[in-house]
mmCIF file of C-alpha atoms in Angstrom:
data_model
loop_
_atom_site.group_PDB
_atom_site.id
_atom_site.type_symbol
_atom_site.label_atom_id
_atom_site.label_comp_id
_atom_site.label_asym_id
_atom_site.label_seq_id
_atom_site.Cartn_x
_atom_site.Cartn_y
_atom_site.Cartn_z
ATOM 1 C CA ARG A 1 -34.070 70.150 242.303
ATOM 2 C CA GLY A 2 -30.494 71.402 241.757
ATOM 3 C CA PHE A 3 -30.147 69.349 238.607
ATOM 4 C CA ALA A 4 -33.459 70.607 237.272
ATOM 5 C CA SER A 5 -32.465 74.189 237.957
ATOM 6 C CA TYR A 6 -29.140 73.642 236.242
ATOM 7 C CA THR A 7 -30.857 72.116 233.245
ATOM 8 C CA ILE A 8 -33.316 74.992 232.942
ATOM 9 C CA ASN A 9 -30.517 77.569 233.195
ATOM 10 C CA SER A 10 -28.527 75.730 230.573
ATOM 11 C CA LEU A 11 -31.489 75.602 228.218
ATOM 12 C CA GLN A 12 -32.150 79.289 228.782
ATOM 13 C CA LEU A 13 -28.505 80.094 228.072
ATOM 14 C CA LEU A 14 -28.568 77.909 224.959
ATOM 15 C CA LEU A 15 -31.760 79.635 223.786
ATOM 16 C CA VAL A 16 -30.317 83.079 224.364
ATOM 17 C CA THR A 17 -27.121 82.068 222.580
ATOM 18 C CA HIS A 18 -29.136 80.689 219.664
ATOM 19 C CA ILE A 19 -31.206 83.885 219.457
ATOM 20 C CA ILE A 20 -28.098 86.057 219.515
ATOM 21 C CA THR A 21 -26.324 83.867 216.943
ATOM 22 C CA SER A 22 -29.370 83.833 214.667
ATOM 23 C CA GLY A 23 -29.661 87.581 215.008
ATOM 24 C CA LEU A 24 -26.023 88.110 214.090
ATOM 25 C CA ILE A 25 -26.324 85.755 211.128
ATOM 26 C CA GLY A 26 -29.507 87.522 210.037
ATOM 27 C CA VAL A 27 -27.847 90.934 210.279
ATOM 28 C CA ALA A 28 -24.850 89.657 208.303
ATOM 29 C CA LEU A 29 -27.087 88.225 205.612
ATOM 30 C CA MET A 30 -29.131 91.404 205.529
ATOM 31 C CA PHE A 31 -26.039 93.535 204.973
ATOM 32 C CA ARG A 32 -24.754 91.076 202.371
ATOM 33 C CA ILE A 33 -27.995 91.435 200.419
ATOM 34 C CA TYR A 34 -28.605 95.110 201.204
ATOM 35 C CA ARG A 35 -25.216 96.423 200.084
ATOM 36 C CA PRO A 36 -25.420 95.318 196.415
ATOM 37 C CA ILE A 37 -29.079 96.383 196.274
ATOM 38 C CA ASP A 38 -28.120 99.770 197.722
ATOM 39 C CA GLN A 39 -25.311 99.968 195.156
ATOM 40 C CA LEU A 40 -27.790 99.083 192.402
ATOM 41 C CA VAL A 41 -30.220 101.756 193.612
ATOM 42 C CA ASN A 42 -27.437 104.349 193.562
ATOM 43 C CA LEU A 43 -26.493 103.289 190.026
ATOM 44 C CA LEU A 44 -30.124 103.655 188.957
ATOM 45 C CA ARG A 45 -30.213 107.164 190.401
ATOM 46 C CA LYS A 46 -27.067 108.117 188.513
ATOM 47 C CA ARG A 47 -28.409 106.533 185.305
ATOM 48 C CA GLN A 48 -24.992 105.516 184.025
ATOM 49 C CA SER A 49 -26.437 104.371 180.703
ATOM 50 C CA ASP A 50 -23.069 103.945 179.031
ATOM 51 C CA THR A 51 -22.344 100.850 181.114
ATOM 52 C CA SER A 52 -24.661 98.008 182.098
ATOM 53 C CA PHE A 53 -25.646 97.750 185.745
ATOM 54 C CA VAL A 54 -24.441 94.156 185.966
ATOM 55 C CA THR A 55 -20.834 95.076 185.147
ATOM 56 C CA GLN A 56 -20.870 97.812 187.795
ATOM 57 C CA LEU A 57 -21.778 95.460 190.638
ATOM 58 C CA THR A 58 -19.100 93.774 192.729
ATOM 59 C CA ASP A 59 -18.208 90.152 192.086
ATOM 60 C CA ALA A 60 -19.515 89.304 195.561
ATOM 61 C CA ALA A 61 -23.077 90.346 194.714
ATOM 62 C CA PRO A 62 -25.642 87.581 195.374
ATOM 63 C CA ASN A 63 -27.134 85.776 192.402
ATOM 64 C CA GLU A 64 -30.557 87.264 193.112
ATOM 65 C CA THR A 65 -29.138 90.775 192.828
ATOM 66 C CA LEU A 66 -27.357 89.899 189.591
ATOM 67 C CA VAL A 67 -30.616 88.514 188.178
ATOM 68 C CA LEU A 68 -32.346 91.754 189.148
ATOM 69 C CA ALA A 69 -29.564 93.783 187.531
ATOM 70 C CA HIS A 70 -29.833 91.727 184.340
ATOM 71 C CA ALA A 71 -33.585 92.331 184.260
ATOM 72 C CA ILE A 72 -33.085 96.082 184.727
ATOM 73 C CA ASP A 73 -30.436 96.117 181.980
ATOM 74 C CA ASP A 74 -32.763 94.292 179.601
ATOM 75 C CA ARG A 75 -35.675 96.607 180.343
ATOM 76 C CA ASP A 76 -33.436 99.668 180.081
ATOM 77 C CA GLN A 77 -32.211 98.503 176.675
ATOM 78 C CA GLU A 78 -35.767 97.802 175.536
ATOM 79 C CA ILE A 79 -36.976 101.242 176.628
ATOM 80 C CA SER A 80 -34.014 102.927 174.956
ATOM 81 C CA GLN A 81 -34.744 101.018 171.740
ATOM 82 C CA GLN A 82 -38.426 102.004 171.850
ATOM 83 C CA ILE A 83 -37.496 105.653 172.402
ATOM 84 C CA HIS A 84 -35.112 105.479 169.444
ATOM 85 C CA LEU A 85 -37.763 103.851 167.239
ATOM 86 C CA HIS A 86 -40.331 106.438 168.286
ATOM 87 C CA ARG A 87 -38.013 109.310 167.411
ATOM 88 C CA GLN A 88 -37.040 107.637 164.150
ATOM 89 C CA LEU A 89 -40.708 107.112 163.281
ATOM 90 C CA ILE A 90 -41.497 110.784 163.831
ATOM 91 C CA ALA A 91 -38.539 111.800 161.673
ATOM 92 C CA ASP A 92 -39.508 109.341 158.934
ATOM 93 C CA VAL A 93 -43.151 110.448 158.880
ATOM 94 C CA ALA A 94 -42.095 114.084 158.737
ATOM 95 C CA HIS A 95 -39.765 113.300 155.828
ATOM 96 C CA GLU A 96 -42.405 111.366 153.897
ATOM 97 C CA LEU A 97 -45.008 114.111 154.429
ATOM 98 C CA ARG A 98 -42.682 116.944 153.493
ATOM 99 C CA ASN A 99 -42.115 116.075 149.828
ATOM 100 C CA PRO A 100 -45.750 115.827 148.654
ATOM 101 C CA LEU A 101 -46.760 118.806 150.788
ATOM 102 C CA ASN A 102 -43.975 120.918 149.290
ATOM 103 C CA THR A 103 -45.086 119.946 145.785
ATOM 104 C CA ILE A 104 -48.743 120.709 146.513
ATOM 105 C CA ASN A 105 -47.895 123.973 148.235
ATOM 106 C CA GLY A 106 -45.611 125.091 145.400
ATOM 107 C CA TYR A 107 -48.152 124.476 142.646
ATOM 108 C CA VAL A 108 -51.105 125.928 144.567
ATOM 109 C CA GLU A 109 -49.208 129.094 145.497
ATOM 110 C CA ALA A 110 -47.936 129.553 141.931
ATOM 111 C CA MET A 111 -51.445 129.112 140.473
ATOM 112 C CA ARG A 112 -52.968 131.374 143.123
ATOM 113 C CA ASP A 113 -50.463 134.150 142.371
ATOM 114 C CA GLY A 114 -50.971 133.797 138.625
ATOM 115 C CA GLU A 115 -47.446 132.568 137.957
ATOM 116 C CA LEU A 116 -48.757 129.258 136.550
ATOM 117 C CA GLU A 117 -51.924 128.421 134.702
ATOM 118 C CA PRO A 118 -54.060 125.721 136.406
ATOM 119 C CA THR A 119 -53.721 123.250 133.542
ATOM 120 C CA VAL A 120 -54.962 119.659 133.636
ATOM 121 C CA THR A 121 -51.386 118.366 133.863
ATOM 122 C CA ARG A 122 -50.544 120.542 136.879
ATOM 123 C CA LEU A 123 -53.801 119.757 138.649
ATOM 124 C CA THR A 124 -53.161 116.065 138.003
ATOM 125 C CA ILE A 125 -49.761 116.360 139.687
ATOM 126 C CA VAL A 126 -51.376 118.011 142.716
ATOM 127 C CA HIS A 127 -54.063 115.323 142.779
ATOM 128 C CA ASP A 128 -51.474 112.535 142.616
ATOM 129 C CA GLU A 129 -49.526 114.028 145.504
ATOM 130 C CA ILE A 130 -52.713 114.261 147.577
ATOM 131 C CA GLN A 131 -53.381 110.599 146.835
ATOM 132 C CA SER A 132 -49.847 109.814 148.008
ATOM 133 C CA LEU A 133 -50.628 111.507 151.298
ATOM 134 C CA HIS A 134 -53.835 109.493 151.616
ATOM 135 C CA ARG A 135 -51.954 106.248 151.030
ATOM 136 C CA LEU A 136 -49.292 107.175 153.570
ATOM 137 C CA ILE A 137 -51.894 108.039 156.200
ATOM 138 C CA ASN A 138 -53.842 104.834 155.527
ATOM 139 C CA ASP A 139 -50.642 102.778 155.733
ATOM 140 C CA MET A 140 -49.683 104.388 159.015
ATOM 141 C CA HIS A 141 -53.166 103.690 160.365
ATOM 142 C CA LEU A 142 -52.881 100.025 159.380
ATOM 143 C CA LEU A 143 -49.507 99.703 161.078
ATOM 144 C CA SER A 144 -50.797 101.352 164.241
ATOM 145 C CA LEU A 145 -53.614 98.770 164.319
ATOM 146 C CA ALA A 146 -51.083 95.996 163.724
ATOM 147 C CA GLU A 147 -49.046 97.064 166.758
ATOM 148 C CA VAL A 148 -52.046 96.525 169.052
ATOM 149 C CA LYS A 149 -53.209 93.367 167.222
ATOM 150 C CA GLN A 150 -56.400 95.031 165.977
ATOM 151 C CA ILE A 151 -56.203 94.534 162.213
ATOM 152 C CA SER A 152 -59.708 93.614 161.105
ATOM 153 C CA LEU A 153 -60.082 90.547 158.900
ATOM 154 C CA SER A 154 -63.050 89.130 156.996
ATOM 155 C CA PRO A 155 -61.854 85.586 156.394
ATOM 156 C CA VAL A 156 -63.664 83.148 154.122
ATOM 157 C CA VAL A 157 -62.842 79.786 152.628
ATOM 158 C CA ALA A 158 -61.087 80.863 149.422
ATOM 159 C CA ASP A 159 -59.252 79.234 146.551
ATOM 160 C CA ALA A 160 -55.572 80.166 146.763
ATOM 161 C CA THR A 161 -55.016 79.083 143.165
ATOM 162 C CA ALA A 162 -57.741 81.409 141.860
ATOM 163 C CA LEU A 163 -56.457 84.250 144.025
ATOM 164 C CA ALA A 164 -52.915 83.880 142.640
ATOM 165 C CA ASN A 165 -54.223 83.708 139.073
ATOM 166 C CA TYR A 166 -56.201 86.909 139.667
ATOM 167 C CA VAL A 167 -53.069 88.725 140.856
ATOM 168 C CA TYR A 168 -51.178 87.329 137.864
ATOM 169 C CA GLN A 169 -53.740 88.634 135.360
ATOM 170 C CA LEU A 170 -53.886 91.987 137.155
ATOM 171 C CA MET A 171 -50.119 92.581 137.193
ATOM 172 C CA LEU A 172 -49.244 90.996 133.838
ATOM 173 C CA PRO A 173 -49.790 94.180 131.736
ATOM 174 C CA LEU A 174 -47.481 96.187 134.023
ATOM 175 C CA CYS A 175 -44.790 93.512 133.730
ATOM 176 C CA GLN A 176 -45.137 93.457 129.956
ATOM 177 C CA SER A 177 -44.876 97.239 129.739
ATOM 178 C CA ASN A 178 -41.613 97.001 131.702
ATOM 179 C CA GLN A 179 -40.359 94.160 129.470
ATOM 180 C CA ILE A 180 -40.347 91.702 132.369
ATOM 181 C CA THR A 181 -41.368 88.069 131.979
ATOM 182 C CA PHE A 182 -44.106 87.226 134.497
ATOM 183 C CA THR A 183 -44.995 83.588 135.190
ATOM 184 C CA CYS A 184 -47.643 82.059 137.454
ATOM 185 C CA ALA A 185 -46.626 78.576 138.597
ATOM 186 C CA CYS A 186 -49.852 77.548 140.297
ATOM 187 C CA ALA A 187 -51.421 74.217 141.094
ATOM 188 C CA ASN A 188 -53.926 72.951 138.519
ATOM 189 C CA HIS A 189 -56.550 72.323 141.184
ATOM 190 C CA PRO A 190 -58.300 74.450 143.835
ATOM 191 C CA ILE A 191 -56.513 74.940 147.153
ATOM 192 C CA GLU A 192 -58.957 75.837 149.904
ATOM 193 C CA VAL A 193 -57.603 78.085 152.618
ATOM 194 C CA TRP A 194 -59.165 80.298 155.278
ATOM 195 C CA LEU A 195 -58.141 83.906 154.588
ATOM 196 C CA ASP A 196 -59.220 87.476 153.972
ATOM 197 C CA THR A 197 -59.030 87.605 150.185
ATOM 198 C CA GLY A 198 -58.758 91.402 150.090
ATOM 199 C CA ARG A 199 -55.849 91.555 152.526
ATOM 200 C CA ILE A 200 -53.853 88.727 150.948
ATOM 201 C CA THR A 201 -54.521 90.043 147.447
ATOM 202 C CA GLN A 202 -53.113 93.374 148.613
ATOM 203 C CA VAL A 203 -50.034 91.608 149.990
ATOM 204 C CA LEU A 204 -49.357 89.736 146.737
ATOM 205 C CA ILE A 205 -49.922 92.841 144.603
ATOM 206 C CA ASN A 206 -47.501 94.746 146.798
ATOM 207 C CA LEU A 207 -44.847 92.028 146.529
ATOM 208 C CA VAL A 208 -45.171 91.768 142.745
ATOM 209 C CA ASP A 209 -45.108 95.556 142.446
ATOM 210 C CA ASN A 210 -41.900 95.652 144.515
ATOM 211 C CA SER A 211 -40.365 93.082 142.202
ATOM 212 C CA ILE A 212 -41.355 95.077 139.127
ATOM 213 C CA ARG A 213 -39.773 98.246 140.521
ATOM 214 C CA HIS A 214 -36.519 96.442 141.295
ATOM 215 C CA THR A 215 -36.237 94.172 138.248
ATOM 216 C CA PRO A 216 -34.659 95.595 135.079
ATOM 217 C CA ALA A 217 -35.986 95.015 131.575
ATOM 218 C CA GLY A 218 -35.287 91.473 130.446
ATOM 219 C CA GLY A 219 -35.690 90.101 133.972
ATOM 220 C CA ALA A 220 -38.256 87.653 135.268
ATOM 221 C CA ILE A 221 -40.803 87.398 138.087
ATOM 222 C CA THR A 222 -42.495 84.183 139.192
ATOM 223 C CA LEU A 223 -45.584 83.818 141.379
ATOM 224 C CA THR A 224 -45.895 80.327 142.829
ATOM 225 C CA VAL A 225 -48.584 78.640 144.907
ATOM 226 C CA ARG A 226 -48.088 75.281 146.575
ATOM 227 C CA THR A 227 -49.037 73.486 149.772
ATOM 228 C CA ASN A 228 -47.659 71.213 152.415
ATOM 229 C CA ASN A 229 -49.566 69.395 155.139
ATOM 230 C CA GLN A 230 -50.112 72.533 157.185
ATOM 231 C CA HIS A 231 -49.782 75.611 154.978
ATOM 232 C CA VAL A 232 -50.572 77.144 151.655
ATOM 233 C CA ILE A 233 -47.370 78.762 150.416
ATOM 234 C CA PHE A 234 -47.205 81.818 148.170
ATOM 235 C CA VAL A 235 -43.809 82.656 146.671
ATOM 236 C CA VAL A 236 -42.863 85.793 144.730
ATOM 237 C CA ALA A 237 -39.385 85.481 143.208
ATOM 238 C CA ASP A 238 -37.558 87.869 140.886
ATOM 239 C CA THR A 239 -34.197 88.212 139.152
ATOM 240 C CA GLY A 240 -33.861 91.860 140.091
ATOM 241 C CA ASP A 241 -31.475 94.076 142.029
ATOM 242 C CA GLY A 242 -31.502 91.999 145.198
ATOM 243 C CA ILE A 243 -30.943 93.247 148.725
ATOM 244 C CA ALA A 244 -27.679 93.668 150.612
ATOM 245 C CA ALA A 245 -27.109 91.081 153.338
ATOM 246 C CA GLU A 246 -26.887 93.739 156.057
ATOM 247 C CA ASP A 247 -30.283 95.135 155.043
ATOM 248 C CA ILE A 248 -32.229 91.859 155.146
ATOM 249 C CA PRO A 249 -32.737 91.726 158.967
ATOM 250 C CA HIS A 250 -34.400 95.164 158.810
ATOM 251 C CA ILE A 251 -36.307 94.818 155.550
ATOM 252 C CA PHE A 252 -39.702 94.439 157.276
ATOM 253 C CA ASP A 253 -39.128 97.502 159.491
ATOM 254 C CA ARG A 254 -41.249 100.573 158.863
ATOM 255 C CA PHE A 255 -39.739 103.091 156.433
ATOM 256 C CA TYR A 256 -36.642 100.953 155.962
ATOM 257 C CA ARG A 257 -35.476 101.124 152.342
ATOM 258 C CA GLY A 258 -31.872 99.931 152.490
ATOM 259 C CA LYS A 259 -28.693 101.677 151.433
ATOM 260 C CA PHE A 260 -28.967 100.416 147.841
ATOM 261 C CA ALA A 261 -32.699 101.049 147.462
ATOM 262 C CA GLN A 262 -33.750 102.747 144.251
ATOM 263 C CA GLY A 263 -36.917 104.418 143.068
ATOM 264 C CA HIS A 264 -39.815 105.771 145.074
ATOM 265 C CA GLY A 265 -41.652 104.237 147.978
ATOM 266 C CA THR A 266 -42.397 104.898 151.615
ATOM 267 C CA GLY A 267 -40.811 101.717 152.922
ATOM 268 C CA LEU A 268 -44.118 100.626 154.490
ATOM 269 C CA GLY A 269 -45.203 97.974 151.992
ATOM 270 C CA LEU A 270 -43.284 95.040 153.463
ATOM 271 C CA ALA A 271 -44.149 96.065 157.022
ATOM 272 C CA ILE A 272 -47.839 96.028 156.090
ATOM 273 C CA ALA A 273 -47.465 92.718 154.267
ATOM 274 C CA LYS A 274 -45.927 91.164 157.371
ATOM 275 C CA ALA A 275 -48.699 92.590 159.564
ATOM 276 C CA PHE A 276 -51.421 91.130 157.319
ATOM 277 C CA VAL A 277 -49.753 87.715 157.134
ATOM 278 C CA GLU A 278 -49.229 87.528 160.900
ATOM 279 C CA ALA A 279 -52.853 88.564 161.444
ATOM 280 C CA HIS A 280 -53.705 85.319 159.619
ATOM 281 C CA ASN A 281 -51.451 83.389 162.044
ATOM 282 C CA GLY A 282 -48.994 82.923 159.200
ATOM 283 C CA TYR A 283 -45.428 84.047 158.653
ATOM 284 C CA ILE A 284 -43.386 85.679 155.909
ATOM 285 C CA ASP A 285 -39.679 85.452 155.157
ATOM 286 C CA LEU A 286 -37.323 86.897 152.595
ATOM 287 C CA GLN A 287 -34.151 85.640 150.954
ATOM 288 C CA SER A 288 -32.076 87.771 148.634
ATOM 289 C CA VAL A 289 -28.671 88.110 147.007
ATOM 290 C CA LEU A 290 -27.509 91.515 145.834
ATOM 291 C CA THR A 291 -27.656 91.850 142.015
ATOM 292 C CA GLN A 292 -29.172 88.343 141.701
ATOM 293 C CA GLY A 293 -32.729 88.640 142.928
ATOM 294 C CA THR A 294 -35.160 88.305 145.830
ATOM 295 C CA THR A 295 -37.580 85.606 146.965
ATOM 296 C CA VAL A 296 -40.413 86.334 149.408
ATOM 297 C CA THR A 297 -42.304 83.369 150.866
ATOM 298 C CA ILE A 298 -45.650 83.491 152.682
ATOM 299 C CA HIS A 299 -46.996 80.603 154.773
ATOM 300 C CA LEU A 300 -50.701 80.657 155.678
ATOM 301 C CA PRO A 301 -52.468 77.918 157.688
ATOM 302 C CA LEU A 302 -54.765 75.603 155.766
ATOM 303 C CA THR A 303 -58.313 74.900 156.848
ATOM 304 C CA ALA A 304 -57.913 71.249 155.908
ATOM 305 C CA ALA A 305 -55.095 68.917 154.982
ATOM 306 C CA THR A 306 -54.271 69.567 151.338
ATOM 307 C CA THR A 307 -51.217 68.295 149.525
ATOM 308 C CA ASP A 308 -49.662 68.815 146.124
#
C-alpha cells in the first residue's frame, strides 16, 4: 500500500510538473509569436508607407510573421499602384476631353455671338471634334469591359488570309497617299481560324494606322499572315520612328504615348488591341528599335492544326 501511494503521488507530481512546464512553454511561445504580431499591428496603425513592414520587424520574428508581413507589403504596394493608376486615369481622361471640348466651345460661342459665320468648314471642325469625343468614350467603354472580362465576341470560322487581304486593300490608298510602300505577305491558301472578324479587323486596321502615322515618306509597312501548329500569326512591321526601349514595357498601357511620341492619338489603340486579342485567348507582343522601326505580332489559337 505504501508503494502504491508513493507511486500515485509521484505520478501526480510528474503530471503537475508537466502541466506547469507545458504552460510555461506555451506562454513563452505565445509571447514569441505575439510580440512581432503586435509590432506589425502597431506599424499598420502608423502606416509607415515609406518603409516596408518586413524591414521594420526584428530579426527574431518567426517565419510565419515574416510571411504575413511580406503579404501585407505586397498588398499595400498593389493598392498604392491601383490608386496611382486610378488618379492617372482620371487626369488622362480629363486631358483628352479638354481639347475637343475647348475647340467645340470656342467655335459655338463665337458663332452664337456673331463673331464667326457658321460656315461649312467651321461646322465640319466642330463635327470632327464631336466624333473624337464619341471615339474616346467608346474606347473607354471597351477598356472598362476588358477589365472585367466582359468584351462581347461573335466568333465564327473565318479565313485569316482573306481578312488580312481585306485590311491590305482598305489601308493601301492611305499608305500610297503618304508615299509608304505597303506589302501583304500572306499565305496563298485559306487559313481557318475561330475569331470575331470585326474585332480582329479593327485590331489590324489600328496597327497599320499606327505604322502609317509613325513611318515617314519612303518607308515601308508589311502585313504578314502565317501559322504554326497552334496559332495563326499576324505581323505588322514598319520601318518607322520606332519606340524607345524604356517605353516598350508600358506601350500597351492606357493613354501611354511615350516620350518620343509624335502626332495625335489618345494612347488607347494598343490597349484596346491587346484587350481584343486576349479576349480571343491569344497574345500580342511588340518589338521596336528607336529610329529603325516596330514589329507587332499577334498570336490567335487555331481551330484545327494548320501549317504553312
